[in-house]
Amino acid sequence: MNNKIPNFVKTNQFGLLILVIVFICIFSFSTDGFTSRFNIYALSRVVALDIMIGLAMMVVILTGGLNLSLGALGVSAAMFGGWCMESMGIPISITIILVLAFGSFLGWINGFVTVRTGVHSFIVTLATMSIYFGFMTLLTEAEAFRKLPEAFTDFGSLKLFNKYISPLLIISVLTCFVLYYIFKYTDIGRKLIAAGANPDAAELSGISVDRMFIYCHMLSGFLAALAGIMLTARIGAAIPSMAGHLGFDWLLPAFLAPVLGGTLLSGGKVTVFGTMLGAILVTLINNGLYLIDVGEFWVRFFLGIILLGAVLLDRAREYFTVKNSIVS
Amino acid sequence: MSALLKKDWFGLGLVLIFGSILISLFKPAFISPFNLYVLMLSVSLMLVVAMSQMIIIAIGQMNLSVGAIGGLVAISFTGLMEVYSMSIFPAVLIGLLIGLACGFINGYITVKTGISAFIITLATLYIFKGMNLGITEAQPFYEIPEAVKFFGNAKIFGPIPYLVIIPIIITVLMWILMNRTSLGRYMLAYGNNVQSSELIGISSTKIVIYAHVISGLLAAIGGMLVVCRLQLGTPNIGDSWLLPSFAAPVIGGAILAGGKVDVIATAFGVVLVSIISQALVIFKIDPFFVQIFLGFMILLAVFINRYREYREERRTKVFSDE
């Protein structure tokens, strides 16, 4: 009987898609302005960043680890970019390359220390989080870079598709496709997954697990730096506090998107499009709560409740699909 | 003597003694009564917070909501006294009950769903913090009874503040719990190996819920102690607890995978972190350096622990898959 249900319906992504649609319906009917051009544009700018942050976390969760330094790393990279453009007058294209390289380097540090000490990356990145953020604050003296080239800031406020969509969202969606391709069809992508799923088996089949883990952390740094650049373009300035103290404001979306998307915390599984849907869901709920006017201060509370609900719902879905598959 | 050398806290203790002597040689202000008083206050507060995280590390989990529980209890405690003009004792009792309830929620959901405590406590972090902000609308409570203010700032004799009493009692109780009671040993067994601890008849439900309840209670006490110290209940109490709460147990040699914690070493970890933060202030070093330093301290501790494990492995010549 189970065979009649298409496989896609049983996946996590399907459940997420339903939730996204349900929430869109609820918010469109219960609030004014949810479907307005302005709101959709604003949503697309926020979602773009949340997707990127979620992906940056996802590639580290693949190793069974976590990257707490994500926000600090992203902001440090963005501030580096601001410095390159404003103080050094380096052209935009070269700056972006330098920032991405810098982000990858910070990611490499995370990966290298994690692999060499054998300590859980939670602790390593907890430490590097305060190191990166501390150095960034010291070097910039907590001053923002506000005189960025116009071509750069204009890109962040560009409106495409009848002024509905931000180009930032297109970058994020493209990144999703690239990552999907890498994990699905390339040699290195499969090796990364194998190393995350079962390090011992991967090691025995000739994959250097340590190197793969370092690659994952570098990729995470790369994506976080990209998110930092996108945020800078969106705000129009590189501000040390743009991701909150120690970059904490990025942590919730960073974990929620991949976890809601079905990425296993124990590692070895990635769901690129699940992460994308997870990010969309979180942004929708956040935005809708503000529009419903639950009160600015209660938004966090409801966000926490909804997330808990979503995680529990996902567990229930898993439980029933497992039960069904055993029956058939 | 050789048994002493093997203890986690022994090396830390040496570092503490020599470090303090060195710092006071350069800056005699370090051992001034006022500085010792400030040092003891910061140690007292962080001790409770570190213990709250340590017990969760013992069962191999993490509790991100420690700060959020502390903050929620802090504003409830002060709010009850200011808005409902409740007297101190029932307010403390309700504060403890809130901490207990928060911990129970964390533990119950974690153990019943089997979802990682990291995710559950991340969600409850937002719930508790959201309740805090929703109730206070980000405004602090200022009207604190004199007795509470007194307890937070008065000295017993010399530079020793009253505030150290409760953290010291808690540390002793935690040591007894982890080293002398079956509950504590069961927690370590559970943290070490969930499957085998279940096979020898330890109830996971009971262990996980007890650990989270104790963690919640300690976070609640931490929150109320901060209120005594600050003489007001601000909604942002607890926001900065995350890093130090992990730093002290890790510097004290706790293994994040669970199954190994050392109460005395954790306490020494707290003292070490406080001394270094204090020393950096005395040497007039940028406060942001304190943060960088804390980060490096954690990394250093991690490397040292790793090296000791490596030596241990070589000595015992037991094959390890790590």
XYZ file of C-alpha atoms in Angstrom:
650
model
C 0.000 0.000 0.000
C 2.884 2.223 0.714
C 4.154 2.013 -2.832
C 1.228 4.017 -4.136
C 2.428 7.128 -2.322
C 5.063 8.882 -4.391
C 8.408 9.090 -2.683
C 8.444 12.853 -2.702
C 5.378 12.999 -0.433
C 7.227 11.103 2.278
C 10.152 13.495 2.324
C 10.794 16.269 4.714
C 10.743 18.811 1.891
C 7.142 17.979 1.094
C 6.057 18.604 4.663
C 7.932 21.884 4.622
C 6.388 22.921 1.327
C 2.917 22.291 2.769
C 3.795 24.330 5.857
C 5.124 27.189 3.714
C 1.915 27.211 1.661
C -0.267 27.030 4.766
C 1.532 29.956 6.370
C 1.366 31.999 3.164
C -2.408 31.410 3.080
C -2.844 32.288 6.764
C -0.822 35.485 6.519
C -2.361 36.606 3.202
C -5.882 36.317 4.588
C -5.254 37.568 8.103
C -3.056 40.578 7.389
C -3.065 43.506 5.038
C 0.031 44.018 3.069
C 1.564 40.543 3.258
C 1.241 40.179 -0.516
C 2.084 43.784 -1.255
C 4.951 44.437 -3.615
C 6.894 46.162 -0.867
C 6.566 43.263 1.562
C 7.446 40.609 -0.983
C 10.527 42.583 -1.974
C 11.523 42.985 1.673
C 10.954 39.268 2.243
C 13.118 38.339 -0.729
C 16.011 40.363 0.670
C 15.764 38.718 4.087
C 15.202 35.208 2.750
C 18.269 35.530 0.523
C 20.484 36.031 3.547
C 18.776 33.356 5.670
C 19.238 30.787 2.919
C 22.926 31.589 2.625
C 23.456 31.416 6.394
C 21.530 28.144 6.545
C 23.686 26.640 3.800
C 26.854 27.779 5.583
C 25.728 25.915 8.691
C 24.468 22.923 6.736
C 27.864 22.078 5.260
C 29.371 21.884 8.755
C 26.449 19.917 10.178
C 27.276 17.451 7.406
C 30.417 16.554 9.373
C 28.348 16.032 12.516
C 29.677 19.320 13.849
C 28.429 22.845 14.326
C 29.779 26.257 13.481
C 28.986 28.758 16.198
C 31.457 31.254 14.747
C 29.318 31.675 11.630
C 28.026 35.146 12.464
C 31.342 36.425 13.795
C 33.088 35.013 10.732
C 30.602 36.519 8.289
C 30.776 39.952 9.890
C 34.586 39.837 10.085
C 34.737 39.005 6.386
C 32.254 41.763 5.571
C 34.248 44.301 7.585
C 37.381 43.175 5.759
C 35.518 43.831 2.516
C 34.448 47.262 3.708
C 38.054 48.072 4.584
C 39.278 46.885 1.169
C 36.763 49.016 -0.689
C 36.722 52.145 1.442
C 40.222 52.459 2.858
C 42.257 50.660 0.219
C 40.185 51.557 -2.827
C 40.344 48.036 -4.191
C 37.845 47.409 -7.044
C 34.624 45.610 -6.127
C 35.272 42.409 -8.054
C 38.707 41.893 -6.517
C 37.366 42.774 -3.076
C 34.720 40.085 -3.347
C 37.338 37.501 -4.281
C 39.541 38.609 -1.372
C 36.617 38.481 1.078
C 35.629 34.996 -0.021
C 39.239 33.862 0.308
C 39.434 35.439 3.748
C 36.203 33.714 4.825
C 37.542 30.385 3.579
C 40.744 30.965 5.506
C 38.866 31.616 8.758
C 36.859 28.483 8.025
C 40.100 26.609 7.473
C 41.267 27.639 10.959
C 38.041 26.218 12.428
C 38.461 23.005 10.487
C 42.155 22.614 11.173
C 41.822 23.056 14.939
C 38.782 20.761 15.075
C 40.496 17.986 13.151
C 43.821 18.260 14.949
C 42.421 18.330 18.477
C 39.615 15.886 17.896
C 37.411 18.107 20.046
C 33.825 18.758 19.053
C 33.645 21.747 16.713
C 31.096 23.310 19.066
C 33.870 24.195 21.506
C 36.392 25.120 18.835
C 34.009 27.483 17.083
C 32.778 28.863 20.403
C 36.376 29.920 20.989
C 37.053 31.159 17.456
C 33.747 33.049 17.565
C 35.009 35.273 20.341
C 38.483 35.471 18.810
C 37.242 36.564 15.360
C 34.699 38.965 16.765
C 37.163 40.392 19.285
C 39.851 40.991 16.660
C 37.324 42.483 14.274
C 36.095 44.921 16.933
C 39.636 45.834 17.941
C 40.868 46.415 14.409
C 37.836 48.399 13.264
C 37.485 50.139 16.650
C 33.778 49.312 16.286
C 33.504 51.853 13.465
C 31.407 51.124 10.384
C 32.475 51.529 6.747
C 29.749 53.679 5.258
C 31.362 55.118 2.131
C 31.229 52.059 -0.058
C 31.276 52.322 -3.869
C 27.848 53.188 -5.251
C 27.881 50.364 -7.758
C 28.098 47.966 -4.803
C 25.338 49.455 -2.662
C 23.111 50.004 -5.695
C 23.241 46.288 -6.370
C 21.834 45.648 -2.897
C 18.832 47.875 -3.504
C 18.195 46.732 -7.070
C 14.660 45.484 -7.776
C 14.017 42.841 -10.411
C 10.940 41.156 -11.887
C 8.520 44.055 -11.822
C 10.192 45.242 -8.600
C 9.196 42.126 -6.659
C 12.502 40.337 -6.172
C 15.947 41.340 -4.929
C 18.953 40.144 -6.952
C 20.352 38.826 -3.655
C 17.721 36.092 -3.695
C 18.891 35.031 -7.140
C 22.447 34.653 -5.836
C 21.202 32.458 -2.987
C 19.057 30.277 -5.223
C 21.935 29.899 -7.671
C 24.197 28.895 -4.769
C 21.636 26.242 -3.822
C 21.771 24.777 -7.334
C 25.566 24.819 -7.376
C 25.760 23.087 -3.978
C 23.131 20.577 -5.055
C 25.171 19.791 -8.143
C 28.368 19.449 -6.097
C 26.859 17.109 -3.512
C 24.891 15.087 -6.025
C 27.159 14.722 -9.018
C 30.768 15.481 -8.207
C 33.406 13.212 -6.802
C 34.409 15.611 -4.040
C 30.782 16.167 -3.013
C 30.176 12.444 -2.573
C 33.399 12.147 -0.593
C 32.288 14.942 1.733
C 29.003 13.141 2.403
C 30.724 9.789 2.856
C 33.154 11.288 5.371
C 30.279 12.813 7.319
C 28.083 9.712 7.244
C 30.628 7.213 8.454
C 34.141 8.531 9.048
C 35.620 5.087 9.763
C 34.224 3.516 6.616
C 35.251 6.532 4.557
C 38.770 6.386 5.954
C 38.992 2.690 5.123
C 37.872 3.327 1.559
C 40.731 5.727 1.049
C 39.064 9.063 1.724
C 41.046 11.448 3.885
C 38.316 12.259 6.406
C 40.339 15.014 8.065
C 40.821 16.784 4.771
C 37.127 16.454 3.926
C 36.148 17.946 7.281
C 38.510 20.861 6.717
C 36.955 21.373 3.271
C 33.510 21.489 4.878
C 34.626 24.161 7.324
C 36.261 26.120 4.489
C 33.073 25.922 2.449
C 31.163 27.121 5.510
C 33.532 30.079 5.866
C 33.167 30.818 2.155
C 29.365 30.845 2.330
C 29.341 32.879 5.550
C 31.628 35.448 3.912
C 29.283 35.545 0.918
C 26.383 36.129 3.331
C 28.430 38.920 4.915
C 28.940 40.600 1.524
C 25.233 40.262 0.750
C 24.279 41.817 4.073
C 26.715 44.679 3.443
C 25.174 45.293 0.030
C 21.679 45.158 1.551
C 22.417 47.628 4.341
C 24.679 49.772 2.180
C 27.404 49.784 4.826
C 29.647 47.362 6.705
C 28.688 47.674 10.375
C 30.396 45.631 13.144
C 27.107 45.065 14.976
C 25.081 44.055 11.930
C 24.759 40.466 13.107
C 24.392 41.326 16.783
C 26.905 40.790 19.545
C 29.340 37.998 18.556
C 27.220 37.435 15.469
C 24.502 35.777 17.536
C 21.654 37.115 15.417
C 22.662 34.741 12.670
C 22.649 31.637 14.816
C 18.932 30.967 15.017
C 18.247 31.141 11.259
C 21.511 29.270 10.702
C 20.389 26.257 12.724
C 16.707 26.387 11.940
C 16.919 26.284 8.186
C 18.990 23.098 7.922
C 17.331 21.369 10.871
C 13.823 22.090 9.601
C 15.064 21.100 6.170
C 15.883 17.623 7.415
C 19.655 17.794 7.798
C 20.665 15.288 10.457
C 22.632 16.784 13.327
C 24.597 13.560 13.571
C 25.981 14.303 10.137
C 26.164 12.531 6.817
C 23.057 13.997 5.253
C 22.514 17.263 3.417
C 19.304 18.649 2.022
C 20.096 21.750 0.024
C 16.536 22.478 -1.040
C 15.196 21.481 2.362
C 17.472 24.117 3.855
C 16.146 26.618 1.348
C 12.536 25.793 2.263
C 13.428 25.893 5.960
C 14.870 29.386 5.549
C 11.776 30.500 3.653
C 9.516 29.128 6.398
C 11.432 30.869 9.183
C 11.460 34.199 7.347
C 7.743 33.897 6.540
C 6.820 33.220 10.147
C 9.004 36.038 11.402
C 7.561 38.485 8.892
C 3.979 37.328 9.433
C 4.260 37.672 13.202
C 5.274 41.295 12.808
C 2.380 41.941 10.407
C -0.178 40.201 12.646
C 1.090 42.564 15.311
C 1.653 40.147 18.187
C 3.791 42.862 19.723
C 7.441 43.306 18.949
C 8.546 41.671 22.166
C 6.486 38.501 21.793
C 7.814 37.713 18.311
C 10.753 35.775 19.731
C 8.473 33.785 21.995
C 6.179 32.713 19.151
C 9.163 32.033 16.917
C 10.518 29.658 19.560
C 7.133 27.952 19.981
C 6.635 27.540 16.238
C 10.103 26.144 15.814
C 9.614 23.677 18.615
C 6.319 22.705 16.983
C 7.961 22.293 13.587
C 10.723 20.076 14.988
C 8.184 17.955 16.866
C 5.969 17.694 13.795
C 8.940 16.539 11.779
C 9.729 13.907 14.391
C 6.107 12.723 14.253
C 6.242 12.494 10.457
C 9.446 10.480 10.646
C 7.885 8.183 13.240
C 4.844 7.456 11.090
C 6.807 6.946 7.872
C 9.113 4.521 9.647
C 6.137 2.679 11.077
C 4.493 2.521 7.657
C 7.603 1.282 5.957
C 7.960 -1.487 8.526
C 4.349 -2.542 7.981
C 4.725 -2.757 4.228
C 51.487 12.524 45.078
C 51.288 10.825 41.699
C 47.550 10.380 42.228
C 47.346 14.091 42.866
C 49.224 14.854 39.655
C 46.664 12.983 37.612
C 43.757 15.098 38.831
C 42.365 17.594 36.362
C 42.379 20.337 38.923
C 45.988 19.925 39.987
C 47.610 21.600 36.978
C 44.964 24.271 36.994
C 45.610 24.938 40.671
C 49.332 25.423 39.993
C 48.593 27.785 37.112
C 46.249 29.726 39.393
C 48.766 30.111 42.230
C 51.758 31.027 40.068
C 49.634 33.241 37.817
C 48.276 35.182 40.779
C 51.745 35.625 42.301
C 53.127 36.804 38.976
C 50.312 39.278 38.390
C 50.540 40.715 41.919
C 54.316 41.139 41.548
C 53.766 43.321 38.498
C 50.643 45.041 39.768
C 50.266 45.055 43.554
C 46.774 46.514 43.007
C 45.744 42.988 42.039
C 45.689 41.862 45.679
C 44.112 45.030 47.014
C 41.030 44.266 49.140
C 38.731 45.972 46.655
C 40.070 43.982 43.745
C 39.767 40.726 45.675
C 36.193 41.663 46.528
C 35.332 42.302 42.860
C 37.099 39.092 41.898
C 35.133 37.057 44.421
C 31.854 38.541 43.241
C 32.537 37.629 39.636
C 33.716 34.152 40.637
C 30.574 33.602 42.728
C 28.202 34.433 39.901
C 30.038 32.499 37.202
C 30.461 29.482 39.474
C 26.723 28.902 39.587
C 26.359 29.419 35.843
C 29.247 27.045 35.103
C 27.752 24.342 37.361
C 24.444 24.746 35.572
C 26.130 23.958 32.251
C 28.482 21.333 33.722
C 25.727 18.998 34.812
C 24.314 18.970 31.277
C 27.790 18.356 29.840
C 28.011 15.411 32.271
C 25.115 13.673 30.505
C 26.659 14.477 27.115
C 24.285 17.255 26.116
C 24.343 21.033 25.905
C 22.033 23.620 27.385
C 21.905 26.803 25.361
C 19.009 28.153 27.417
C 20.947 28.571 30.694
C 21.177 32.355 30.214
C 17.563 32.639 29.099
C 16.349 30.775 32.212
C 18.535 32.982 34.413
C 17.143 36.110 32.769
C 13.516 34.971 33.006
C 13.897 34.097 36.692
C 15.721 37.362 37.394
C 12.925 39.515 35.996
C 10.183 37.343 37.544
C 11.890 37.579 40.930
C 12.173 41.371 40.790
C 8.814 41.809 39.071
C 7.012 39.861 41.812
C 8.604 42.051 44.470
C 8.040 45.351 42.677
C 4.671 44.926 40.949
C 2.959 42.501 43.353
C 4.901 43.742 46.415
C 5.623 40.166 47.402
C 8.107 39.577 50.203
C 11.520 38.126 49.465
C 11.070 34.526 50.556
C 8.029 33.618 48.406
C 9.577 35.523 45.476
C 12.733 33.408 45.751
C 10.588 30.278 45.983
C 8.625 31.164 42.844
C 11.906 32.034 41.091
C 13.254 28.581 41.919
C 10.007 26.973 40.759
C 10.243 28.790 37.412
C 13.815 27.557 36.989
C 12.716 24.052 37.892
C 9.825 24.200 35.404
C 12.068 25.522 32.603
C 14.583 22.757 33.239
C 11.817 20.157 33.343
C 10.489 21.367 29.976
C 13.985 21.103 28.446
C 14.602 17.649 29.868
C 11.149 16.227 29.195
C 11.033 17.311 25.551
C 14.623 16.198 24.927
C 14.192 12.733 26.352
C 10.676 12.095 25.026
C 11.378 13.166 21.442
C 14.966 12.019 21.194
C 15.771 15.286 19.384
C 19.194 16.719 20.195
C 19.173 18.873 23.341
C 21.045 21.466 21.342
C 18.009 22.096 19.128
C 15.459 21.851 21.946
C 17.308 24.301 24.146
C 17.863 26.624 21.185
C 14.077 26.732 20.753
C 13.408 27.124 24.486
C 16.114 29.817 24.604
C 13.900 31.847 22.286
C 10.751 30.955 24.197
C 12.134 31.931 27.613
C 13.866 35.040 26.291
C 10.705 35.998 24.388
C 8.615 35.635 27.563
C 11.159 37.777 29.374
C 10.938 40.541 26.759
C 7.174 40.184 26.423
C 6.658 40.615 30.164
C 9.147 43.436 30.723
C 8.867 45.118 27.295
C 12.637 45.497 27.681
C 12.268 47.733 30.744
C 14.163 46.903 33.953
C 12.612 46.642 37.421
C 14.310 48.991 39.840
C 12.575 48.625 43.193
C 14.474 45.958 45.066
C 14.084 45.444 48.851
C 16.999 46.686 50.930
C 17.733 43.193 52.254
C 18.375 41.935 48.724
C 20.665 44.872 47.966
C 22.483 44.270 51.228
C 23.022 40.600 50.464
C 24.468 41.459 47.059
C 26.956 44.059 48.211
C 27.790 43.666 51.902
C 30.938 41.968 53.143
C 31.143 39.300 55.823
C 34.618 40.413 56.905
C 37.593 41.776 55.039
C 36.979 41.618 51.317
C 34.720 38.557 51.466
C 31.198 39.284 50.175
C 28.055 37.550 51.449
C 27.364 36.569 47.883
C 30.017 33.809 47.957
C 28.071 31.748 50.509
C 25.478 30.279 48.161
C 27.897 29.458 45.291
C 30.234 27.682 47.726
C 27.373 25.616 49.162
C 26.278 24.782 45.607
C 29.793 23.725 44.627
C 30.055 21.428 47.643
C 26.626 19.932 46.951
C 27.538 19.418 43.296
C 30.756 17.679 44.302
C 28.801 15.365 46.601
C 26.226 14.761 43.870
C 28.764 13.893 41.169
C 31.176 11.918 43.380
C 29.228 10.408 46.248
C 25.679 9.707 45.098
C 24.316 7.059 42.779
C 22.349 9.687 40.856
C 25.539 11.530 39.961
C 27.322 8.349 38.945
C 24.324 7.301 36.848
C 24.443 10.672 35.093
C 28.107 10.121 34.229
C 27.355 6.578 33.097
C 24.567 7.885 30.905
C 26.836 10.581 29.498
C 29.513 8.025 28.773
C 27.378 5.510 26.992
C 23.621 5.804 26.662
C 23.039 2.245 25.455
C 25.035 0.474 28.106
C 23.640 2.643 30.874
C 20.151 1.651 29.775
C 21.176 -1.988 29.666
C 22.257 -1.922 33.295
C 18.863 -0.542 34.198
C 19.384 3.198 34.444
C 16.275 5.085 33.402
C 17.181 7.634 30.701
C 14.011 9.581 31.337
C 14.839 10.023 34.984
C 18.497 10.912 34.448
C 17.940 13.441 31.676
C 15.050 15.154 33.447
C 16.922 15.311 36.774
C 19.991 16.805 35.082
C 17.965 19.452 33.273
C 15.947 20.272 36.383
C 19.145 20.789 38.391
C 20.547 22.876 35.542
C 17.381 24.996 35.512
C 17.483 25.439 39.293
C 21.120 26.537 39.209
C 20.439 28.948 36.342
C 17.576 30.373 38.422
C 19.852 30.847 41.424
C 22.435 32.463 39.146
C 19.832 34.887 37.810
C 18.694 35.882 41.307
C 22.285 36.332 42.508
C 22.936 38.711 39.614
C 19.854 40.687 40.706
C 21.346 40.960 44.222
C 24.624 42.116 42.740
C 23.222 44.639 40.234
C 20.416 45.819 42.555
C 17.985 45.749 39.661
C 16.308 43.226 37.401
C 17.175 43.974 33.781
C 15.873 41.800 30.942
C 19.371 41.309 29.539
C 20.629 39.337 32.547
C 21.975 36.055 31.224
C 22.622 37.251 27.676
C 26.374 36.932 28.053
C 26.451 33.613 29.926
C 26.890 31.244 26.998
C 30.636 31.559 26.412
C 31.747 31.527 30.082
C 29.323 28.706 30.929
C 31.144 26.427 28.505
C 34.576 27.931 29.052
C 34.918 26.967 32.712
C 33.938 23.280 32.449
C 36.020 22.831 29.281
C 39.071 24.518 30.802
C 38.413 22.282 33.804
C 38.825 19.255 31.587
C 35.220 18.236 30.949
C 34.736 16.193 27.821
C 31.885 17.487 25.736
C 30.878 14.004 24.656
C 29.771 13.417 28.228
C 30.736 11.039 30.965
C 33.514 13.048 32.493
C 33.302 16.205 34.550
C 35.261 17.425 37.511
C 33.514 19.818 39.894
C 36.693 21.147 41.515
C 38.420 21.628 38.164
C 35.355 23.454 36.857
C 35.465 25.739 39.897
C 39.169 26.368 39.236
C 38.297 27.049 35.603
C 35.887 29.747 36.766
C 38.537 31.290 39.022
C 41.113 31.199 36.230
C 38.790 32.912 33.745
C 37.877 35.549 36.342
C 41.504 36.214 37.300
C 42.549 36.621 33.712
C 39.643 38.941 32.907
C 40.472 40.932 36.026
C 44.203 41.043 35.248
C 43.536 42.323 31.755
C 41.438 45.111 33.252
C 44.175 45.985 35.741
C 46.786 46.082 32.996
C 44.419 48.475 31.187
C 44.006 46.226 28.204
C 41.135 46.796 25.805
C 38.054 44.900 27.036
C 37.712 43.282 23.645
C 41.020 41.579 24.274
C 39.417 39.816 27.224
C 37.079 38.150 24.783
C 39.873 37.172 22.414
C 41.831 35.869 25.369
C 38.922 33.759 26.584
C 38.703 32.255 23.119
C 42.397 31.395 23.088
C 42.128 29.972 26.613
C 39.472 27.531 25.485
C 41.563 26.464 22.512
C 44.640 26.062 24.708
C 42.694 23.974 27.222
C 41.408 21.831 24.402
C 44.939 21.220 23.089
C 46.266 20.395 26.566
C 43.441 17.956 27.258
C 44.044 16.346 23.909
C 47.752 15.979 24.665
C 47.051 14.423 28.065
C 44.640 11.971 26.515
C 47.261 11.095 23.943
C 49.827 10.424 26.659
C 47.314 8.407 28.634
C 46.609 6.314 25.575
C 50.282 5.624 25.014
C 50.805 4.668 28.625
C 47.895 2.280 28.875
C 48.454 1.007 25.332
C 44.793 0.444 24.813
C 43.664 0.690 21.241
C 41.461 3.701 20.779
C 39.431 4.447 17.718
C 39.480 8.181 18.284
